[in-house]
Tab-separated table of C-alpha atoms and ligand atoms in Angstrom:
chain	number	residue	atom	x	y	z
M	1	MET	CA	-23.273	8.248	-20.867
M	2	SER	CA	-26.473	10.268	-20.741
M	3	THR	CA	-27.621	11.581	-17.383
M	4	GLN	CA	-30.845	9.611	-17.429
M	5	TYR	CA	-28.929	6.600	-16.033
M	6	GLU	CA	-27.297	6.029	-12.703
M	7	MET	CA	-24.215	3.818	-12.527
M	8	VAL	CA	-24.309	1.103	-9.856
M	9	ILE	CA	-21.143	-0.788	-8.948
M	10	GLY	CA	-20.246	-3.522	-6.478
M	11	LEU	CA	-16.712	-4.842	-6.057
M	12	GLU	CA	-15.240	-8.252	-5.387
M	13	THR	CA	-11.612	-7.863	-4.356
M	14	HIS	CA	-9.165	-10.733	-3.981
M	15	ILE	CA	-6.106	-10.227	-1.837
M	16	GLU	CA	-3.287	-12.733	-1.408
M	17	LEU	CA	-2.262	-13.036	2.217
M	18	ARG	CA	1.458	-12.740	2.924
M	19	THR	CA	1.714	-15.796	5.105
M	20	GLU	CA	4.944	-17.757	5.010
M	21	THR	CA	3.275	-20.925	3.840
M	22	LYS	CA	0.214	-21.773	1.778
M	23	ALA	CA	-3.332	-22.164	3.086
M	24	PHE	CA	-3.462	-25.961	3.309
M	25	CYS	CA	0.118	-27.241	2.974
M	26	SER	CA	3.591	-26.203	4.049
M	27	CYS	CA	4.819	-25.000	0.661
M	28	ALA	CA	6.322	-21.501	0.789
M	29	VAL	CA	4.354	-18.533	-0.527
M	30	THR	CA	6.631	-16.882	-3.097
M	31	PHE	CA	6.466	-14.466	-5.970
M	32	GLY	CA	8.639	-14.707	-9.063
M	33	ALA	CA	10.257	-18.025	-8.084
M	34	GLU	CA	11.209	-20.642	-10.682
M	35	PRO	CA	7.866	-22.107	-11.858
M	36	ASN	CA	6.588	-25.240	-10.103
M	37	THR	CA	9.271	-25.269	-7.418
M	38	HIS	CA	6.934	-24.577	-4.505
M	39	CYS	CA	4.247	-27.192	-4.803
M	40	CYS	CA	3.372	-30.561	-3.334
M	41	PRO	CA	0.703	-33.271	-3.586
M	42	VAL	CA	-1.743	-31.149	-1.561
M	43	CYS	CA	-1.619	-27.949	-3.581
M	44	THR	CA	-1.460	-29.782	-6.907
M	45	GLY	CA	-4.471	-31.927	-6.051
M	46	MET	CA	-2.961	-35.401	-6.041
M	47	PRO	CA	-5.428	-38.136	-5.066
M	48	GLY	CA	-5.432	-38.862	-1.360
M	49	ALA	CA	-3.593	-35.706	-0.298
M	50	ILE	CA	-5.199	-34.137	2.764
M	51	PRO	CA	-5.266	-30.369	3.417
M	52	VAL	CA	-4.421	-28.915	6.831
M	53	LEU	CA	-5.543	-25.360	7.520
M	54	ASN	CA	-2.812	-22.759	8.141
M	55	GLU	CA	-3.765	-20.899	11.336
M	56	ARG	CA	-1.885	-17.807	10.163
M	57	ALA	CA	-4.219	-17.546	7.175
M	58	VAL	CA	-7.202	-17.493	9.526
M	59	GLU	CA	-5.491	-14.878	11.697
M	60	TYR	CA	-4.716	-12.637	8.720
M	61	ALA	CA	-8.212	-12.993	7.264
M	62	ILE	CA	-9.740	-11.975	10.576
M	63	LYS	CA	-7.332	-9.108	11.034
M	64	ALA	CA	-8.348	-7.864	7.576
M	65	GLY	CA	-11.999	-8.210	8.566
M	66	LEU	CA	-11.410	-6.217	11.744
M	67	LEU	CA	-9.700	-3.466	9.736
M	68	LEU	CA	-12.904	-3.299	7.686
M	69	HIS	CA	-15.158	-3.180	10.769
M	70	CYS	CA	-16.618	-6.618	10.058
M	71	ARG	CA	-18.415	-8.970	12.373
M	72	VAL	CA	-16.218	-12.018	12.986
M	73	SER	CA	-17.819	-15.459	12.883
M	74	LEU	CA	-16.625	-17.614	15.763
M	75	TRP	CA	-17.819	-20.591	13.753
M	76	SER	CA	-17.226	-20.837	10.039
M	77	ARG	CA	-16.295	-23.524	7.585
M	78	MET	CA	-14.647	-24.169	4.268
M	79	ASP	CA	-16.626	-25.350	1.237
M	80	ARG	CA	-15.763	-26.807	-2.109
M	81	LYS	CA	-16.523	-24.673	-5.120
M	82	ASN	CA	-16.451	-27.054	-8.044
M	83	TYR	CA	-15.373	-26.013	-11.503
M	84	TYR	CA	-12.804	-27.025	-14.049
M	85	TYR	CA	-10.141	-24.736	-15.414
M	86	PRO	CA	-6.539	-25.565	-16.350
M	87	ASP	CA	-5.137	-23.433	-13.505
M	88	LEU	CA	-7.046	-25.477	-10.921
M	89	PRO	CA	-5.565	-28.998	-10.745
M	90	LYS	CA	-8.025	-30.218	-8.079
M	91	ALA	CA	-11.004	-29.119	-10.218
M	92	TYR	CA	-12.401	-27.457	-7.118
M	93	GLN	CA	-11.402	-24.463	-5.050
M	94	ILE	CA	-11.523	-24.603	-1.272
M	95	SER	CA	-13.533	-21.505	-0.431
M	96	GLN	CA	-16.319	-20.421	1.905
M	97	TYR	CA	-19.935	-20.342	0.855
M	98	ASP	CA	-22.698	-19.855	3.378
M	99	HIS	CA	-20.570	-19.440	6.502
M	100	PRO	CA	-17.941	-16.819	5.690
M	101	ILE	CA	-15.411	-15.915	8.333
M	102	CYS	CA	-16.404	-12.210	8.389
M	103	THR	CA	-19.561	-10.307	7.449
M	104	ASP	CA	-21.197	-6.876	7.620
M	105	GLY	CA	-18.323	-4.422	7.551
M	106	TRP	CA	-17.793	-1.002	6.058
M	107	LEU	CA	-15.137	1.363	4.841
M	108	ASP	CA	-15.423	5.149	4.656
M	109	ILE	CA	-13.959	6.771	1.561
M	110	PRO	CA	-13.542	10.384	0.475
M	111	SER	CA	-16.149	11.198	-2.165
M	112	GLY	CA	-17.426	14.456	-3.654
M	113	GLU	CA	-17.906	16.525	-0.549
M	114	GLY	CA	-17.179	14.582	2.624
M	115	MET	CA	-16.934	10.897	3.375
M	116	LYS	CA	-19.083	8.109	2.015
M	117	ARG	CA	-19.627	4.746	3.634
M	118	ILE	CA	-19.223	1.632	1.477
M	119	ARG	CA	-20.883	-1.384	3.051
M	120	ILE	CA	-19.050	-4.689	2.974
M	121	GLU	CA	-21.236	-7.732	2.649
M	122	ARG	CA	-18.708	-10.420	3.445
M	123	LEU	CA	-15.071	-11.344	3.613
M	124	HIS	CA	-14.166	-14.963	3.159
M	125	LEU	CA	-11.090	-17.136	3.071
M	126	GLU	CA	-10.180	-19.224	0.037
M	127	GLU	CA	-7.212	-20.438	-1.971
M	128	ASP	CA	-5.627	-19.048	-5.094
M	129	ALA	CA	-5.366	-20.952	-8.368
M	130	GLY	CA	-2.198	-21.477	-10.402
M	131	LYS	CA	-0.896	-19.030	-12.963
M	132	LEU	CA	-1.317	-19.562	-16.670
M	133	THR	CA	1.041	-17.984	-19.171
M	134	HIS	CA	-0.031	-18.047	-22.790
M	135	THR	CA	2.817	-18.306	-25.280
M	136	GLU	CA	2.904	-18.867	-29.021
M	137	HIS	CA	3.765	-22.518	-28.398
M	138	GLY	CA	0.926	-23.125	-25.986
M	139	THR	CA	-0.121	-22.368	-22.450
M	140	LEU	CA	2.181	-22.880	-19.465
M	141	LEU	CA	1.031	-23.643	-15.933
M	142	ASP	CA	2.852	-22.549	-12.777
M	143	CYS	CA	1.498	-24.188	-9.624
M	144	ASN	CA	3.515	-22.049	-7.199
M	145	ARG	CA	0.427	-19.906	-6.691
M	146	CYS	CA	-1.950	-22.867	-6.185
M	147	GLY	CA	-3.152	-22.846	-2.604
M	148	VAL	CA	-1.850	-19.400	-1.649
M	149	PRO	CA	-4.331	-18.031	0.899
M	150	LEU	CA	-6.690	-15.387	-0.451
M	151	ILE	CA	-9.390	-13.273	1.019
M	152	GLU	CA	-12.316	-12.192	-1.101
M	153	ILE	CA	-14.009	-8.994	0.011
M	154	VAL	CA	-17.466	-8.358	-1.436
M	155	THR	CA	-19.114	-4.950	-1.162
M	156	LYS	CA	-22.760	-3.975	-1.472
M	157	PRO	CA	-23.511	-2.230	-4.778
M	158	ASP	CA	-22.735	1.131	-3.186
M	159	PHE	CA	-20.399	2.798	-5.689
M	160	ARG	CA	-21.741	5.422	-8.087
M	161	SER	CA	-18.584	6.377	-9.968
M	162	ALA	CA	-15.130	5.173	-10.988
M	163	ASP	CA	-13.603	7.716	-8.607
M	164	GLU	CA	-15.351	6.092	-5.668
M	165	VAL	CA	-14.047	2.708	-6.769
M	166	THR	CA	-10.485	4.047	-6.919
M	167	ALA	CA	-10.817	5.728	-3.529
M	168	TYR	CA	-12.052	2.478	-1.989
M	169	LEU	CA	-9.259	0.396	-3.485
M	170	GLN	CA	-6.673	2.891	-2.288
M	171	GLU	CA	-8.036	2.952	1.236
M	172	LEU	CA	-8.345	-0.836	1.321
M	173	ARG	CA	-4.832	-1.353	0.006
M	174	GLU	CA	-3.305	1.080	2.454
M	175	ARG	CA	-4.968	-0.515	5.485
M	176	ILE	CA	-4.124	-4.085	4.549
M	177	ARG	CA	-0.563	-3.235	3.605
M	178	PHE	CA	0.073	-1.182	6.693
M	179	ALA	CA	-0.984	-4.099	8.869
M	180	GLY	CA	1.470	-6.349	7.001
M	181	LEU	CA	-1.250	-8.748	5.804
M	182	SER	CA	-0.422	-8.439	2.103
M	183	ASP	CA	1.679	-6.271	-0.165
M	184	CYS	CA	-1.410	-5.627	-2.315
M	185	LYS	CA	0.426	-5.210	-5.614
M	186	MET	CA	-2.046	-5.014	-8.456
M	187	ASN	CA	0.686	-5.474	-11.065
M	188	GLU	CA	1.878	-8.683	-9.398
M	189	GLY	CA	-1.652	-9.935	-8.840
M	190	SER	CA	-1.632	-9.886	-5.052
M	191	LEU	CA	-4.631	-7.525	-5.244
M	192	ARG	CA	-7.176	-8.191	-7.984
M	193	CYS	CA	-10.641	-6.828	-8.364
M	194	ASP	CA	-13.754	-7.632	-10.340
M	195	VAL	CA	-16.128	-4.777	-11.034
M	196	ASN	CA	-19.863	-5.531	-11.190
M	197	LEU	CA	-21.572	-2.741	-13.070
M	198	SER	CA	-25.147	-2.035	-14.041
M	199	LEU	CA	-27.195	0.984	-14.996
M	200	ARG	CA	-30.638	1.994	-13.902
M	201	PRO	CA	-32.908	4.931	-14.566
M	202	ALA	CA	-31.825	7.823	-12.344
M	203	GLY	CA	-33.937	7.758	-9.194
M	204	SER	CA	-34.883	4.074	-9.457
M	205	ASP	CA	-34.135	1.765	-6.567
M	206	ARG	CA	-34.189	-1.454	-8.590
M	207	LEU	CA	-30.963	-2.989	-9.799
M	208	GLY	CA	-30.338	-3.422	-13.507
M	209	GLU	CA	-28.672	-6.425	-15.166
M	210	ARG	CA	-24.962	-6.347	-14.436
M	211	ALA	CA	-21.777	-7.148	-16.228
M	212	GLU	CA	-18.918	-8.519	-14.163
M	213	LEU	CA	-15.630	-7.116	-15.458
M	214	LYS	CA	-12.532	-9.273	-14.963
M	215	ASN	CA	-8.772	-8.817	-15.255
M	216	LEU	CA	-8.453	-5.198	-14.245
M	217	ASN	CA	-4.878	-5.072	-13.045
M	218	SER	CA	-4.362	-1.405	-12.335
M	219	PHE	CA	-6.451	1.448	-10.934
M	220	GLN	CA	-6.247	3.105	-14.309
M	221	PHE	CA	-7.556	0.081	-16.197
M	222	ALA	CA	-10.397	-0.277	-13.710
M	223	ALA	CA	-11.417	3.344	-14.307
M	224	ARG	CA	-11.181	2.972	-18.087
M	225	ALA	CA	-13.126	-0.275	-18.095
M	226	ILE	CA	-15.881	1.331	-16.022
M	227	ALA	CA	-16.158	4.308	-18.362
M	228	PHE	CA	-16.306	2.099	-21.439
M	229	GLU	CA	-18.766	-0.393	-19.972
M	230	ALA	CA	-21.154	2.288	-18.700
M	231	GLY	CA	-21.177	3.822	-22.171
M	232	ARG	CA	-21.780	0.466	-23.804
M	233	GLN	CA	-24.698	-0.426	-21.544
M	234	ALA	CA	-26.251	3.005	-22.014
M	235	ALA	CA	-26.058	2.596	-25.796
M	236	VAL	CA	-27.808	-0.791	-25.608
M	237	LEU	CA	-30.562	0.613	-23.397
M	238	ASP	CA	-30.956	3.758	-25.521
M	239	ALA	CA	-31.408	1.592	-28.593
M	240	GLY	CA	-34.234	-0.247	-26.824
M	241	GLY	CA	-32.132	-3.379	-26.300
M	242	THR	CA	-31.923	-5.503	-23.173
M	243	LEU	CA	-28.878	-6.435	-21.132
M	244	PHE	CA	-28.211	-9.813	-19.589
M	245	ALA	CA	-25.907	-10.786	-16.745
M	246	GLU	CA	-22.544	-11.666	-18.206
M	247	THR	CA	-18.860	-11.879	-17.460
M	248	ARG	CA	-16.746	-9.534	-19.557
M	249	GLY	CA	-13.031	-9.087	-20.022
M	250	PHE	CA	-11.121	-5.852	-20.535
M	251	ASP	CA	-8.708	-5.379	-23.412
M	252	GLU	CA	-5.921	-3.068	-22.293
M	253	ARG	CA	-4.940	-2.161	-25.842
M	254	THR	CA	-8.348	-1.093	-27.126
M	255	GLY	CA	-9.750	0.085	-23.790
M	256	GLU	CA	-12.886	-1.956	-24.522
M	257	THR	CA	-14.694	-4.676	-22.627
M	258	PHE	CA	-15.700	-7.860	-24.438
M	259	SER	CA	-18.111	-10.657	-23.605
M	260	MET	CA	-16.544	-13.826	-22.188
M	261	ARG	CA	-19.551	-15.851	-21.033
M	262	PRO	CA	-22.997	-15.479	-19.522
M	263	LYS	CA	-22.754	-14.975	-15.761
M	264	GLU	CA	-22.533	-18.306	-13.972
M	265	THR	CA	-24.942	-18.851	-11.106
M	266	GLN	CA	-24.200	-20.185	-7.636
M	267	GLU	CA	-25.881	-23.486	-8.565
M	268	ASP	CA	-23.297	-24.032	-11.265
M	269	TYR	CA	-20.612	-24.545	-8.643
M	270	ARG	CA	-22.237	-27.322	-6.641
M	271	PHE	CA	-20.910	-25.992	-3.358
M	272	PHE	CA	-20.711	-28.462	-0.494
M	273	PRO	CA	-18.889	-28.466	2.866
M	274	GLU	CA	-15.205	-29.430	2.507
M	275	PRO	CA	-15.080	-32.940	3.959
M	276	ASP	CA	-11.326	-32.924	4.623
M	277	LEU	CA	-11.305	-29.917	6.942
M	278	PRO	CA	-13.011	-29.396	10.291
M	279	PRO	CA	-14.973	-26.171	10.863
M	280	ILE	CA	-13.020	-23.120	12.014
M	281	VAL	CA	-13.911	-22.499	15.646
M	282	LEU	CA	-12.521	-19.442	17.425
M	283	THR	CA	-12.870	-17.953	20.876
M	284	GLU	CA	-13.609	-14.330	21.711
M	285	GLU	CA	-10.207	-14.200	23.440
M	286	THR	CA	-8.283	-15.199	20.325
M	287	VAL	CA	-10.099	-12.631	18.228
M	288	ALA	CA	-9.512	-9.963	20.892
M	289	ARG	CA	-5.815	-10.790	20.954
M	290	TRP	CA	-5.550	-10.497	17.170
M	291	GLU	CA	-7.418	-7.224	17.310
M	292	SER	CA	-4.993	-5.879	19.917
M	293	GLU	CA	-2.071	-6.686	17.603
M	294	LEU	CA	-3.392	-4.484	14.798
M	295	PRO	CA	-1.555	-1.201	14.284
M	296	GLU	CA	-3.276	2.150	14.518
M	297	PRO	CA	-4.369	2.844	10.905
M	298	PRO	CA	-2.165	5.167	8.847
M	299	ALA	CA	-4.798	7.860	8.325
M	300	SER	CA	-5.216	8.422	12.026
M	301	ARG	CA	-1.454	8.444	12.542
M	302	ARG	CA	-1.071	11.088	9.860
M	303	ALA	CA	-3.627	13.281	11.554
M	304	ARG	CA	-1.836	12.849	14.868
M	305	TYR	CA	1.609	13.681	13.459
M	306	ARG	CA	0.358	16.757	11.655
M	307	GLU	CA	-1.302	18.003	14.790
M	308	ALA	CA	1.580	17.238	17.169
M	309	PHE	CA	4.515	18.334	15.003
M	310	GLY	CA	2.951	20.775	12.547
M	311	LEU	CA	3.844	18.654	9.510
M	312	ASN	CA	2.513	19.197	6.007
M	313	ARG	CA	0.539	16.508	4.242
M	314	GLU	CA	3.404	15.170	2.095
M	315	THR	CA	5.700	14.730	5.074
M	316	ALA	CA	3.013	12.940	7.092
M	317	GLU	CA	2.242	10.711	4.112
M	318	ALA	CA	5.869	9.781	3.620
M	319	LEU	CA	6.196	8.812	7.283
M	320	THR	CA	3.154	6.540	7.140
M	321	VAL	CA	4.163	4.715	3.976
M	322	SER	CA	4.610	1.568	6.069
M	323	ARG	CA	4.153	0.447	9.619
M	324	GLU	CA	7.929	0.068	9.939
M	325	ALA	CA	8.530	3.669	8.885
M	326	ALA	CA	5.815	5.076	11.137
M	327	ASP	CA	6.946	3.029	14.130
M	328	ALA	CA	10.574	4.042	13.633
M	329	PHE	CA	9.583	7.696	13.388
M	330	GLU	CA	7.447	7.557	16.516
M	331	GLU	CA	10.098	5.854	18.571
M	332	ALA	CA	12.825	8.273	17.532
M	333	ALA	CA	10.502	11.279	17.894
M	334	GLY	CA	10.148	10.342	21.547
M	335	LEU	CA	13.925	10.556	22.001
M	336	THR	CA	14.812	13.814	20.244
M	337	ARG	CA	14.234	17.450	21.137
M	338	TYR	CA	13.614	18.129	17.453
M	339	PRO	CA	10.853	15.762	16.213
M	340	ARG	CA	9.918	18.122	13.429
M	341	GLN	CA	13.451	18.141	12.027
M	342	LEU	CA	13.422	14.374	12.332
M	343	ALA	CA	10.203	14.196	10.301
M	344	THR	CA	11.489	16.355	7.451
M	345	LEU	CA	14.786	14.574	7.407
M	346	LEU	CA	13.217	11.106	7.196
M	347	ALA	CA	10.639	12.228	4.648
M	348	SER	CA	13.339	13.717	2.407
M	349	ASP	CA	13.728	10.306	0.746
M	350	PRO	CA	10.275	8.673	0.617
M	351	ALA	CA	11.386	5.845	-1.689
M	352	ARG	CA	13.980	4.689	0.801
M	353	LEU	CA	11.445	4.861	3.647
M	354	SER	CA	9.034	2.614	1.794
M	355	GLN	CA	11.449	-0.314	1.525
M	356	GLY	CA	10.409	-2.262	4.582
M	357	ALA	CA	12.446	-2.468	7.773
M	358	ILE	CA	14.254	0.717	8.867
M	359	PRO	CA	17.939	-0.167	9.325
M	360	VAL	CA	18.790	2.752	11.664
M	361	SER	CA	18.180	2.553	15.416
M	362	ALA	CA	15.783	5.025	17.034
M	363	ALA	CA	18.591	6.366	19.256
M	364	HIS	CA	20.738	7.196	16.240
M	365	LEU	CA	17.866	8.777	14.335
M	366	ALA	CA	17.145	10.922	17.382
M	367	ALA	CA	20.803	11.900	17.769
M	368	LEU	CA	20.924	12.931	14.126
M	369	ALA	CA	17.814	15.082	14.542
M	370	ASP	CA	19.435	16.686	17.593
M	371	LEU	CA	22.593	17.496	15.639
M	372	ALA	CA	20.506	19.112	12.905
M	373	GLY	CA	18.134	20.828	15.332
M	374	GLU	CA	20.889	22.437	17.380
M	375	LYS	CA	22.631	23.394	14.115
M	376	THR	CA	25.840	21.493	14.746
M	377	ILE	CA	25.406	20.315	11.165
M	378	GLY	CA	23.581	21.865	8.237
M	379	SER	CA	20.576	20.238	6.573
M	380	GLY	CA	22.597	18.961	3.586
M	381	THR	CA	25.052	17.256	5.922
M	382	ALA	CA	22.164	15.797	7.910
M	383	ARG	CA	20.785	14.179	4.769
M	384	GLU	CA	24.206	12.802	3.839
M	385	LEU	CA	24.636	11.375	7.306
M	386	LEU	CA	21.226	9.756	7.130
M	387	SER	CA	22.255	7.982	3.927
M	388	LEU	CA	25.435	6.871	5.654
M	389	LEU	CA	23.497	5.520	8.644
M	390	TRP	CA	21.143	3.736	6.266
M	391	ARG	CA	24.078	1.901	4.707
M	392	GLU	CA	25.770	1.264	8.037
M	393	ASP	CA	24.047	2.128	11.290
M	394	GLN	CA	26.314	4.063	13.654
M	395	ASP	CA	26.328	6.928	16.132
M	396	PRO	CA	25.997	10.100	14.033
M	397	ARG	CA	27.827	12.175	16.702
M	398	GLU	CA	30.909	10.016	16.258
M	399	ALA	CA	30.573	10.109	12.486
M	400	VAL	CA	30.474	13.909	12.535
M	401	VAL	CA	33.759	14.033	14.448
M	402	ARG	CA	35.432	11.257	12.496
M	403	LEU	CA	34.497	12.701	9.114
M	404	GLY	CA	34.944	16.314	10.173
M	405	LEU	CA	31.416	17.229	9.184
M	406	GLY	CA	30.552	19.616	11.999
M	407	LYS	CA	29.979	23.296	11.366
M	408	LEU	CA	33.145	25.389	11.417
M	409	SER	CA	32.678	27.800	14.275
M	410	ASP	CA	36.197	28.264	15.572
M	411	PRO	CA	36.737	32.093	15.353
M	412	ALA	CA	40.500	31.825	14.786
M	413	ALA	CA	40.104	29.328	11.948
M	414	LEU	CA	37.353	31.399	10.357
M	415	ARG	CA	39.458	34.552	10.627
M	416	ALA	CA	42.321	32.813	8.854
M	417	LEU	CA	39.965	31.652	6.167
M	418	ALA	CA	38.439	35.129	5.808
M	419	ARG	CA	41.920	36.562	5.359
M	420	GLU	CA	42.595	34.093	2.534
M	421	VAL	CA	39.306	34.897	0.849
M	422	ILE	CA	39.955	38.629	0.984
M	423	ALA	CA	43.492	38.167	-0.328
M	424	GLY	CA	42.140	36.089	-3.185
M	425	ASN	CA	39.495	38.711	-4.091
M	426	PRO	CA	41.154	42.115	-3.771
M	427	ARG	CA	38.663	43.767	-6.155
M	428	MET	CA	35.717	42.814	-4.031
M	429	ALA	CA	37.412	43.963	-0.863
M	430	GLU	CA	38.086	47.330	-2.507
M	431	GLU	CA	34.503	47.640	-3.654
M	432	TYR	CA	33.282	46.887	-0.196
M	433	ARG	CA	35.492	49.555	1.324
M	434	ALA	CA	34.235	51.989	-1.319
M	435	GLY	CA	30.741	51.497	0.060
M	436	LYS	CA	29.368	48.660	-2.112
M	437	THR	CA	28.443	46.531	0.892
M	438	ALA	CA	26.439	44.039	-1.154
M	439	VAL	CA	29.658	42.212	-2.112
M	440	LEU	CA	29.895	40.966	1.493
M	441	GLN	CA	27.383	38.257	0.612
M	442	ALA	CA	29.599	37.029	-2.212
M	443	LEU	CA	32.589	36.866	0.121
M	444	ILE	CA	30.588	34.849	2.651
M	445	GLY	CA	29.630	32.593	-0.247
M	446	GLN	CA	33.332	32.068	-0.991
M	447	MET	CA	33.924	30.986	2.592
M	448	MET	CA	31.055	28.517	2.389
M	449	ARG	CA	32.333	27.111	-0.882
M	450	ARG	CA	35.822	26.562	0.475
M	451	THR	CA	34.408	24.649	3.451
M	452	GLN	CA	31.721	22.674	1.567
M	453	GLY	CA	29.066	24.644	3.407
M	454	ARG	CA	30.416	23.969	6.878
M	455	ALA	CA	31.467	27.504	7.793
M	456	ASP	CA	29.007	29.036	10.219
M	457	PRO	CA	27.453	31.894	8.186
M	458	GLY	CA	27.063	34.320	11.106
M	459	LEU	CA	30.610	33.855	12.341
M	460	SER	CA	32.010	34.022	8.806
M	461	ARG	CA	30.311	37.352	8.352
M	462	GLU	CA	31.799	38.684	11.587
M	463	ALA	CA	35.281	37.514	10.635
M	464	LEU	CA	35.058	39.212	7.222
M	465	LEU	CA	33.692	42.438	8.671
M	466	SER	CA	36.413	42.723	11.265
M	467	LEU	CA	39.087	42.377	8.581
M	468	LEU	CA	37.411	44.617	5.988
M	469	SER	CA	36.841	47.491	8.365
M	470	ILE	CA	40.559	47.774	9.185
O	501	LIG	P1	-21.244	-13.334	-7.742
O	501	LIG	O1	-20.712	-12.279	-8.635
O	501	LIG	O2	-20.170	-14.262	-7.315
O	501	LIG	O3	-22.419	-14.002	-8.309
O	501	LIG	P2	-22.803	-11.668	-5.875
O	501	LIG	O4	-24.125	-11.929	-6.446
O	501	LIG	O5	-22.697	-11.696	-4.393
O	501	LIG	O6	-21.680	-12.679	-6.358
O	501	LIG	O7	-22.365	-10.227	-6.360
O	501	LIG	C1	-21.069	-9.837	-6.386
O	501	LIG	C2	-20.963	-8.326	-6.463
O	501	LIG	O8	-21.819	-7.788	-7.433
O	501	LIG	C3	-21.306	-7.632	-5.165
O	501	LIG	O9	-20.308	-6.667	-4.934
O	501	LIG	C4	-22.634	-6.979	-5.440
O	501	LIG	O10	-22.759	-5.789	-4.715
O	501	LIG	C5	-22.537	-6.697	-6.917
O	501	LIG	N1	-23.806	-6.635	-7.599
O	501	LIG	C6	-24.793	-7.545	-7.538
O	501	LIG	N2	-25.814	-7.179	-8.333
O	501	LIG	C7	-25.439	-6.027	-8.944
O	501	LIG	C8	-26.056	-5.166	-9.892
O	501	LIG	N3	-27.234	-5.414	-10.411
O	501	LIG	N4	-25.360	-4.070	-10.272
O	501	LIG	C9	-24.141	-3.816	-9.781
O	501	LIG	N5	-23.534	-4.579	-8.900
O	501	LIG	C10	-24.154	-5.675	-8.467
O	502	LIG	MG1	-18.675	-12.264	-8.908
O	503	LIG	ZN1	1.882	-27.522	-1.361
């Protein structure tokens, strides 16, 4: 793309809320279940079925809004957005139109040098549609997803590059996930984003005609679609052509965007207030309570851990992979004399840390860090014990005794072992006595090998020296 144009992007992001049940019925929210096993007359749009709003969905939507510094509406309502598509059995989506539940937020993202603020126009609550699967024999419909609560987050057209878009999505995903509101998996569709992109002459403050890009289901695809689309629009403008507002798809195989339809307008949807649901009325107290339940965001926790325990970035990141991991670390850190050892130990297996609830009690994690910190066990043994505790939580001090994992520091036992090692390596002993003292290290190594690393290195050295100098 030539430099005479500036890229302007606004994002609409849909996130499925991880409530137990759907937005307007008591069907379970699931992923990957047998198709059409979690649906009922309400979510499949049978005549006469009446929706009832799930309070949890409201709570999660507002918590998401608070994480994005939004203003919360104490009065909002649901509207019908009317359109027909095979994945929408009711032929309308219950959404919010002119009274969204949250407005006017922002999110700061790293960009070029320093932070950049992305303004958020609105966040509203709506329901998901079903899932279509196209096969060679026809198209299949799974209604399990119909009626799953969604939030749609709409930004101002504040992005100027694909990198900024990626940074925003990463920050958004981390915050929402950390608070347990959604798992935000792009590949499973629980986070989906549409990119609105236009070009304008550099320096202009008017907006150009935009294309809305759909079906971008990874960060990488989003970045590739943006690059392609910006190039395409620039070519049209350079050739003296005009652009019109349209909805475009992205083909993962070719890396190209293609026209799907001209952009629909708000009038096309015939929005009107949902007659089957009362308005959503909240009190300041309820919102304050929900706000107080939100966890401290991961970025600020990372900064705190690095400062307090002198951790590097990777370790701090591993510890804040989930709220469960961070909470477990903090609780155990308060109980051990060696929080830094605890941090490195926990972060040594980031994949395990990221799998939800931490199955080891804080007291046991702390005891393990103490054992490692005071050098009763070596770092390899500490990691093995952690795996053991993960499989079956237990007191690591008892496990050390039961499994004989402690460091060998009994002088008599080490002396006996040193004698064996010397007897088994007469050449080395001779060399040492002839003045080649470097072989001592190899002999210590032998002692370690015979004890699977448990022999205390300092004491082993002493035992060898006392025998060799005779
Ligand atoms: P819809 O796409 O549903 O019609 P909006 O008009 O609110 O809804 O726009 C949706 C998104 O498109 C917003 O993120 C907005 O910032 C962005 N947007 C609107 N106009 C432009 C434009 N000319 N160029 C780039 N982004 C735009
Ligand atoms: Mg749109
Ligand atoms: Zn249902």
